[in-house]
Amino acid sequence: DTAVSQTPKYLVTQMGNDKSIKCEQNLGHDTMYWYKQDSKKFLKIMFSYNNKELIINETVPNRFSPKSPDKAHLNLHINSLELGDSAVYFCASSQDEGQYYGYTFGSGTRLTVV
Amino acid sequence: AQTVTQSQPEMSVQEAETVTLSCTYDTSESNYYLFWYKQPPSRQMILVIRQEAYKQQNATENRFSVNFQKAAKSFSLKISDSQLGDTAMYFCAFMGRKNSNSGYALNFGKGTSLLVTP
Protein backbone atom coordinates (compact mmCIF):
# COMPACT_ATOMS: atom_id res chain seq x y z
CA ASP A 1 0.00 0.00 0.00
CA THR A 2 2.70 2.44 -1.09
CA ALA A 3 1.82 6.09 -0.46
CA VAL A 4 4.01 7.59 -3.21
CA SER A 5 5.11 5.16 -5.88
CA GLN A 6 7.55 5.79 -8.69
CA THR A 7 8.25 3.62 -11.68
CA PRO A 8 10.72 2.47 -12.70
CA LYS A 9 13.10 2.23 -9.75
CA TYR A 10 16.09 1.88 -12.06
CA LEU A 11 16.53 3.13 -15.59
CA VAL A 12 19.60 2.66 -17.75
CA THR A 13 19.49 4.26 -21.17
CA GLN A 14 21.69 5.62 -23.91
CA MET A 15 22.46 9.23 -24.63
CA GLY A 16 19.94 10.86 -26.91
CA ASN A 17 17.02 8.67 -25.87
CA ASP A 18 13.71 9.93 -24.50
CA LYS A 19 12.42 8.45 -21.25
CA SER A 20 9.62 8.93 -18.74
CA ILE A 21 9.34 8.40 -15.02
CA LYS A 22 5.90 7.95 -13.53
CA CYS A 23 4.70 8.95 -10.08
CA GLU A 24 1.44 8.28 -8.30
CA GLN A 25 0.28 9.12 -4.79
CA ASN A 26 -2.70 7.67 -2.95
CA LEU A 27 -2.64 10.08 -0.01
CA GLY A 28 -5.13 12.56 -1.40
CA HIS A 29 -2.48 15.27 -1.36
CA ASP A 30 -2.89 18.45 -3.38
CA THR A 31 0.71 19.12 -4.32
CA MET A 32 3.36 16.98 -6.02
CA TYR A 33 7.04 17.60 -6.69
CA TRP A 34 10.06 16.38 -8.59
CA TYR A 35 13.49 16.59 -6.99
CA LYS A 36 16.87 15.66 -8.42
CA GLN A 37 19.58 14.17 -6.19
CA ASP A 38 23.01 14.41 -7.74
CA SER A 39 26.04 12.21 -7.20
CA LYS A 40 27.00 14.23 -4.11
CA LYS A 41 23.56 13.58 -2.63
CA PHE A 42 22.43 17.18 -3.01
CA LEU A 43 18.65 17.46 -3.42
CA LYS A 44 17.26 20.21 -5.58
CA ILE A 45 13.69 20.92 -6.52
CA MET A 46 12.81 20.84 -10.18
CA PHE A 47 9.03 21.26 -10.38
CA SER A 48 5.91 21.35 -8.29
CA TYR A 49 2.27 21.05 -9.20
CA ASN A 50 -0.75 21.99 -7.13
CA ASN A 51 -4.01 20.47 -8.33
CA LYS A 52 -2.55 19.98 -11.82
CA GLU A 53 -1.27 23.55 -12.00
CA LEU A 54 2.46 24.19 -12.31
CA ILE A 55 3.58 26.40 -9.41
CA ILE A 56 7.33 25.89 -9.28
CA ASN A 57 9.48 25.57 -12.37
CA GLU A 58 13.14 25.83 -11.44
CA THR A 59 15.91 26.46 -13.88
CA VAL A 60 16.08 23.09 -15.55
CA PRO A 61 16.72 22.38 -19.24
CA ASN A 62 13.53 22.42 -21.28
CA ARG A 63 14.31 18.83 -22.19
CA PHE A 64 12.60 18.07 -18.88
CA SER A 65 8.83 18.32 -19.05
CA PRO A 66 6.49 17.45 -16.18
CA LYS A 67 2.94 16.38 -16.85
CA SER A 68 0.13 16.10 -14.33
CA PRO A 69 -2.98 14.39 -15.78
CA ASP A 70 -4.71 14.60 -12.38
CA LYS A 71 -3.72 15.57 -8.87
CA ALA A 72 -2.69 12.02 -7.99
CA HIS A 73 -0.16 11.72 -10.81
CA LEU A 74 2.92 13.64 -11.83
CA ASN A 75 5.12 12.23 -14.56
CA LEU A 76 8.51 13.44 -15.72
CA HIS A 77 9.49 13.17 -19.36
CA ILE A 78 13.08 13.73 -20.43
CA ASN A 79 14.06 14.25 -24.04
CA SER A 80 17.49 13.78 -25.61
CA LEU A 81 19.09 12.39 -22.49
CA GLU A 82 22.61 13.54 -21.64
CA LEU A 83 25.30 12.02 -19.42
CA GLY A 84 24.76 14.82 -16.89
CA ASP A 85 21.16 13.76 -16.40
CA SER A 86 22.35 10.71 -14.50
CA ALA A 87 20.99 11.09 -10.96
CA VAL A 88 18.31 9.87 -8.60
CA TYR A 89 14.94 11.51 -9.22
CA PHE A 90 12.48 11.71 -6.36
CA CYS A 91 8.79 12.34 -6.55
CA ALA A 92 7.08 13.72 -3.45
CA SER A 93 3.67 14.91 -2.38
CA SER A 94 2.24 17.11 0.36
CA GLN A 95 -1.02 18.37 1.72
CA ASP A 96 -1.25 21.99 0.62
CA GLU A 97 2.35 23.20 0.28
CA GLY A 98 3.75 20.96 2.97
CA GLN A 99 4.41 23.53 5.66
CA TYR A 100 2.74 21.53 8.40
CA TYR A 101 3.65 17.94 7.68
CA GLY A 102 6.48 18.14 5.18
CA TYR A 103 6.62 15.94 2.13
CA THR A 104 6.10 12.23 1.59
CA PHE A 105 8.72 10.96 -0.83
CA GLY A 106 8.72 8.10 -3.25
CA SER A 107 11.61 5.65 -3.20
CA GLY A 108 13.40 7.34 -6.08
CA THR A 109 14.35 6.42 -9.63
CA ARG A 110 18.04 5.95 -10.35
CA LEU A 111 18.63 7.12 -13.91
CA THR A 112 21.90 6.16 -15.55
CA VAL A 113 22.71 7.57 -18.97
CA VAL A 114 25.47 5.74 -20.84
CA ALA B 1 16.92 33.33 -1.16
CA GLN B 2 17.10 30.79 1.62
CA THR B 3 20.21 28.75 2.18
CA VAL B 4 20.72 25.79 4.46
CA THR B 5 24.19 24.89 5.69
CA GLN B 6 25.25 21.62 7.24
CA SER B 7 28.88 22.02 8.19
CA GLN B 8 29.60 18.38 9.10
CA PRO B 9 29.83 16.19 5.98
CA GLU B 10 30.46 13.05 8.05
CA MET B 11 30.07 12.03 11.66
CA SER B 12 30.48 8.87 13.63
CA VAL B 13 29.00 7.80 16.96
CA GLN B 14 29.04 4.65 19.02
CA GLU B 15 25.90 2.72 19.72
CA ALA B 16 23.94 4.04 22.74
CA GLU B 17 25.80 7.37 22.67
CA THR B 18 24.35 10.79 21.83
CA VAL B 19 25.23 12.77 18.75
CA THR B 20 24.29 16.25 17.56
CA LEU B 21 24.10 17.26 13.91
CA SER B 22 24.31 20.96 13.17
CA CYS B 23 22.34 23.05 10.72
CA THR B 24 22.17 26.76 10.10
CA TYR B 25 19.97 28.61 7.66
CA ASP B 26 19.50 32.05 6.27
CA THR B 27 16.15 33.71 5.70
CA SER B 28 14.41 37.06 5.97
CA GLU B 29 11.04 35.46 6.69
CA SER B 30 9.64 35.60 10.21
CA ASN B 31 7.50 32.50 10.06
CA TYR B 32 8.73 29.31 8.46
CA TYR B 33 9.14 25.60 9.00
CA LEU B 34 12.21 23.46 9.46
CA PHE B 35 12.62 19.73 8.97
CA TRP B 36 15.12 16.95 9.38
CA TYR B 37 14.96 14.07 6.93
CA LYS B 38 16.85 10.80 7.09
CA GLN B 39 18.01 8.85 4.04
CA PRO B 40 19.28 5.36 4.91
CA PRO B 41 21.13 3.22 2.36
CA SER B 42 17.75 2.08 1.05
CA ARG B 43 17.49 5.59 -0.48
CA GLN B 44 14.05 6.27 1.02
CA MET B 45 13.60 9.82 2.39
CA ILE B 46 12.04 9.65 5.85
CA LEU B 47 10.79 12.60 7.87
CA VAL B 48 12.43 12.62 11.29
CA ILE B 49 11.16 15.79 12.93
CA ARG B 50 9.72 19.21 12.16
CA GLN B 51 9.73 22.60 13.86
CA GLU B 52 7.55 25.65 13.39
CA ALA B 53 9.54 28.85 13.76
CA TYR B 54 6.91 30.66 15.79
CA LYS B 55 6.93 27.94 18.45
CA GLN B 56 9.49 28.47 21.17
CA GLN B 57 9.37 24.89 22.37
CA ASN B 58 11.86 22.53 20.78
CA ALA B 59 10.29 19.58 18.96
CA THR B 60 10.94 16.03 20.13
CA GLU B 61 10.14 12.65 18.60
CA ASN B 62 11.20 9.77 20.80
CA ARG B 63 15.04 9.67 20.68
CA PHE B 64 15.20 12.63 18.30
CA SER B 65 15.05 16.24 19.46
CA VAL B 66 16.04 19.60 18.08
CA ASN B 67 17.72 22.65 19.50
CA PHE B 68 16.07 25.53 17.67
CA GLN B 69 17.73 28.91 18.16
CA LYS B 70 15.73 31.36 16.05
CA ALA B 71 17.91 34.41 16.63
CA ALA B 72 21.02 32.45 15.68
CA LYS B 73 19.17 30.72 12.81
CA SER B 74 20.34 27.39 14.07
CA PHE B 75 18.46 24.08 14.01
CA SER B 76 20.50 21.17 15.32
CA LEU B 77 19.33 17.56 15.64
CA LYS B 78 20.18 15.49 18.69
CA ILE B 79 19.95 11.72 18.51
CA SER B 80 19.99 10.03 21.90
CA ASP B 81 20.77 6.35 22.53
CA SER B 82 22.04 5.93 18.96
CA GLN B 83 21.15 2.67 17.25
CA LEU B 84 22.75 0.90 14.32
CA GLY B 85 19.62 1.61 12.30
CA ASP B 86 20.27 5.34 12.66
CA THR B 87 23.12 5.02 10.17
CA ALA B 88 22.01 7.25 7.32
CA MET B 89 22.41 10.56 5.56
CA TYR B 90 20.62 13.32 7.47
CA PHE B 91 19.29 16.36 5.68
CA CYS B 92 18.23 19.61 7.25
CA ALA B 93 15.55 21.40 5.23
CA PHE B 94 13.92 24.82 5.23
CA MET B 95 10.42 25.38 3.92
CA GLY B 96 10.35 28.67 2.11
CA ARG B 97 9.81 30.38 -1.19
CA LYS B 98 12.02 32.37 -3.50
CA ASN B 99 9.70 35.36 -3.63
CA SER B 100 6.08 36.29 -3.04
CA ASN B 101 5.11 35.02 -6.48
CA SER B 102 6.71 31.64 -6.03
CA GLY B 103 5.37 28.51 -4.37
CA TYR B 104 6.79 27.02 -1.20
CA ALA B 105 9.42 24.33 -1.49
CA LEU B 106 11.73 22.38 0.76
CA ASN B 107 15.31 23.62 0.40
CA PHE B 108 17.80 21.06 1.59
CA GLY B 109 21.26 21.29 3.06
CA LYS B 110 24.04 19.12 1.64
CA GLY B 111 23.56 16.49 4.29
CA THR B 112 25.56 14.85 7.06
CA SER B 113 26.48 11.20 6.71
CA LEU B 114 26.12 9.56 10.13
CA LEU B 115 27.70 6.21 10.92
CA VAL B 116 26.68 4.40 14.10
CA THR B 117 29.28 1.85 15.15
CA PRO B 118 28.88 -1.11 17.52
mmCIF file of N, CA and C in Angstrom, chain B residues 4 9 18 20 33 50-51 63-64 72 79 87-88 91 99 102-105 114:
data_model
loop_
_atom_site.group_PDB
_atom_site.id
_atom_site.type_symbol
_atom_site.label_atom_id
_atom_site.label_comp_id
_atom_site.label_asym_id
_atom_site.label_seq_id
_atom_site.Cartn_x
_atom_site.Cartn_y
_atom_site.Cartn_z
ATOM 1 N N VAL B 4 20.619 26.700 3.320
ATOM 2 C CA VAL B 4 20.721 25.792 4.461
ATOM 3 C C VAL B 4 22.136 25.224 4.470
ATOM 4 N N PRO B 9 30.150 17.148 7.053
ATOM 5 C CA PRO B 9 29.826 16.195 5.984
ATOM 6 C C PRO B 9 29.678 14.765 6.508
ATOM 7 N N THR B 18 25.139 9.669 22.364
ATOM 8 C CA THR B 18 24.349 10.785 21.830
ATOM 9 C C THR B 18 25.173 11.566 20.827
ATOM 10 N N THR B 20 25.009 15.057 17.989
ATOM 11 C CA THR B 20 24.287 16.250 17.560
ATOM 12 C C THR B 20 24.761 16.665 16.173
ATOM 13 N N TYR B 33 9.140 26.955 8.457
ATOM 14 C CA TYR B 33 9.140 25.601 9.004
ATOM 15 C C TYR B 33 10.472 24.940 8.684
ATOM 16 N N ARG B 50 10.007 17.906 12.748
ATOM 17 C CA ARG B 50 9.721 19.210 12.163
ATOM 18 C C ARG B 50 9.574 20.239 13.274
ATOM 19 N N GLN B 51 9.807 21.504 12.903
ATOM 20 C CA GLN B 51 9.726 22.602 13.864
ATOM 21 C C GLN B 51 9.089 23.804 13.199
ATOM 22 N N ARG B 63 13.611 9.429 20.421
ATOM 23 C CA ARG B 63 15.036 9.667 20.680
ATOM 24 C C ARG B 63 15.583 10.894 19.946
ATOM 25 N N PHE B 64 14.756 11.514 19.113
ATOM 26 C CA PHE B 64 15.202 12.634 18.300
ATOM 27 C C PHE B 64 14.650 13.944 18.881
ATOM 28 N N ALA B 72 19.752 32.899 16.278
ATOM 29 C CA ALA B 72 21.016 32.452 15.682
ATOM 30 C C ALA B 72 20.791 31.721 14.367
ATOM 31 N N ILE B 79 20.402 13.106 18.500
ATOM 32 C CA ILE B 79 19.955 11.715 18.505
ATOM 33 C C ILE B 79 20.499 11.087 19.779
ATOM 34 N N THR B 87 22.134 4.751 11.215
ATOM 35 C CA THR B 87 23.123 5.016 10.167
ATOM 36 C C THR B 87 22.409 5.460 8.901
ATOM 37 N N ALA B 88 22.722 6.663 8.452
ATOM 38 C CA ALA B 88 22.006 7.254 7.316
ATOM 39 C C ALA B 88 22.609 8.603 6.993
ATOM 40 N N PHE B 91 19.438 15.082 6.379
ATOM 41 C CA PHE B 91 19.295 16.357 5.677
ATOM 42 C C PHE B 91 18.455 17.320 6.506
ATOM 43 N N ASN B 99 10.274 34.020 -3.694
ATOM 44 C CA ASN B 99 9.703 35.361 -3.630
ATOM 45 C C ASN B 99 8.200 35.220 -3.433
ATOM 46 N N SER B 102 6.297 33.031 -5.877
ATOM 47 C CA SER B 102 6.715 31.639 -6.034
ATOM 48 C C SER B 102 6.010 30.752 -5.026
ATOM 49 N N GLY B 103 5.928 29.452 -5.325
ATOM 50 C CA GLY B 103 5.368 28.513 -4.374
ATOM 51 C C GLY B 103 6.377 28.140 -3.308
ATOM 52 N N TYR B 104 5.903 27.494 -2.252
ATOM 53 C CA TYR B 104 6.786 27.019 -1.198
ATOM 54 C C TYR B 104 7.483 25.741 -1.648
ATOM 55 N N ALA B 105 8.688 25.558 -1.198
ATOM 56 C CA ALA B 105 9.417 24.327 -1.488
ATOM 57 C C ALA B 105 10.404 24.050 -0.370
ATOM 58 N N LEU B 114 25.905 10.044 8.769
ATOM 59 C CA LEU B 114 26.115 9.556 10.130
ATOM 60 C C LEU B 114 26.333 8.054 10.126
#
